[in-house]
Short mmCIF file of C-alpha atoms in Angstrom, two decimals:
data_model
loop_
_atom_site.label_atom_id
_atom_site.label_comp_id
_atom_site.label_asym_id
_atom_site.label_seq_id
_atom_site.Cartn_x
_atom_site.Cartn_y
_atom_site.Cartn_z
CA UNK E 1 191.38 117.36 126.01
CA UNK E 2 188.77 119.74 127.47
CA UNK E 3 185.97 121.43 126.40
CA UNK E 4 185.53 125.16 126.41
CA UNK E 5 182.87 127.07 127.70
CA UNK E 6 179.50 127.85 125.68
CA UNK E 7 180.45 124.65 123.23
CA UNK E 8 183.26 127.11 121.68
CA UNK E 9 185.65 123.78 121.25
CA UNK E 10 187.71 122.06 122.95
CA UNK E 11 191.77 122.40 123.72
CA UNK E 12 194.63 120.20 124.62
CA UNK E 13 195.15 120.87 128.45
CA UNK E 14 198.48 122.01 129.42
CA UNK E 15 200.32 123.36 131.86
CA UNK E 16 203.13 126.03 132.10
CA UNK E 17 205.28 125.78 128.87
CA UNK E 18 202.95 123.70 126.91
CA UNK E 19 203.28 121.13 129.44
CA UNK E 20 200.80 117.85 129.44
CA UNK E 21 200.31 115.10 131.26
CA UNK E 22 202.29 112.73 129.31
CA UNK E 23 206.03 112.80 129.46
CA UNK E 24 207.93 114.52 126.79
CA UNK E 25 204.99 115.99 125.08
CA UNK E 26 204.36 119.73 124.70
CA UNK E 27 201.42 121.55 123.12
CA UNK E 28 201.37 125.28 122.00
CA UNK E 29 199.58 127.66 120.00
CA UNK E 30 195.36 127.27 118.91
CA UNK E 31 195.68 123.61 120.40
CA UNK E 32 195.70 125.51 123.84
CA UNK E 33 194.23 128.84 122.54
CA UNK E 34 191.41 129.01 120.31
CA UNK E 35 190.59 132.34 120.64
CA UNK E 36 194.67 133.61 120.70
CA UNK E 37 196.07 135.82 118.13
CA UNK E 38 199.42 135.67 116.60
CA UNK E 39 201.36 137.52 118.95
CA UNK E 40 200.41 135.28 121.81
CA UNK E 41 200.71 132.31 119.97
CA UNK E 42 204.36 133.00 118.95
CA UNK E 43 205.02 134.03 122.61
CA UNK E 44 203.73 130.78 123.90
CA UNK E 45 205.81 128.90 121.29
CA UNK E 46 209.04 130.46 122.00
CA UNK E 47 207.93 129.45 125.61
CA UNK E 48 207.58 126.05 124.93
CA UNK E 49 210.73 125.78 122.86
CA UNK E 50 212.51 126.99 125.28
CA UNK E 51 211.52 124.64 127.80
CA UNK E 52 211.78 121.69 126.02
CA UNK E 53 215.56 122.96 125.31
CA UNK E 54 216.06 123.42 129.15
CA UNK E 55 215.02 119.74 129.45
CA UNK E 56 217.03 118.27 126.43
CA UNK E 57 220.01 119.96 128.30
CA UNK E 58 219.50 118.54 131.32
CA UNK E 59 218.77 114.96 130.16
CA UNK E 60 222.36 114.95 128.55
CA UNK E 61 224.12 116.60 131.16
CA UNK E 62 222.32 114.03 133.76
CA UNK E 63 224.05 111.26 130.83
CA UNK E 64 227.20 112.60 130.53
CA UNK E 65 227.65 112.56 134.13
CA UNK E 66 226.42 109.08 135.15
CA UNK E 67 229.05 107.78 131.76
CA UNK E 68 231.96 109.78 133.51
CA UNK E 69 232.32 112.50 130.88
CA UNK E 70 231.36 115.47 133.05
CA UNK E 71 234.57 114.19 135.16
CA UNK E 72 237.66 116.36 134.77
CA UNK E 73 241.48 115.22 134.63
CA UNK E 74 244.49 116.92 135.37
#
């Protein structure tokens, strides 16, 4: 967490995607933003989501290959 400027609040610190510090956990929308509307919000969602579906991907491709299944036979 950190706080905002002029005692407005305080917001979950992230990085790019909704990124934190802690491993496997994303943020998004007024827990970042306070003062974002809608638009942004749903922008920085679908951001998010799509990140976390990039990662998801490449944790069971990374598994399938070390169990052999990404290996091809003739």
């Amino acid at each position: 967490m950190e706080d905002l400027p002029d005692v407005v609040g305080r917001r979950f610190a992230s990085g790019m995607a909704g990124t934190t510090d802690v491993p496997r956990v994303w943020v998004a929308g007024n827990a970042t933003d306070l003062t974002a509307q809608l638009g942004a919000l749903a922008a920085v969602g679908d951001l998010a989501g799509s990140h976390i579906n990039a990662v998801l991907v490449a944790a069971d491709a990374d598994a399938a290959l070390a169990t052999g299944q990404g290996t091809a036979t003739a």
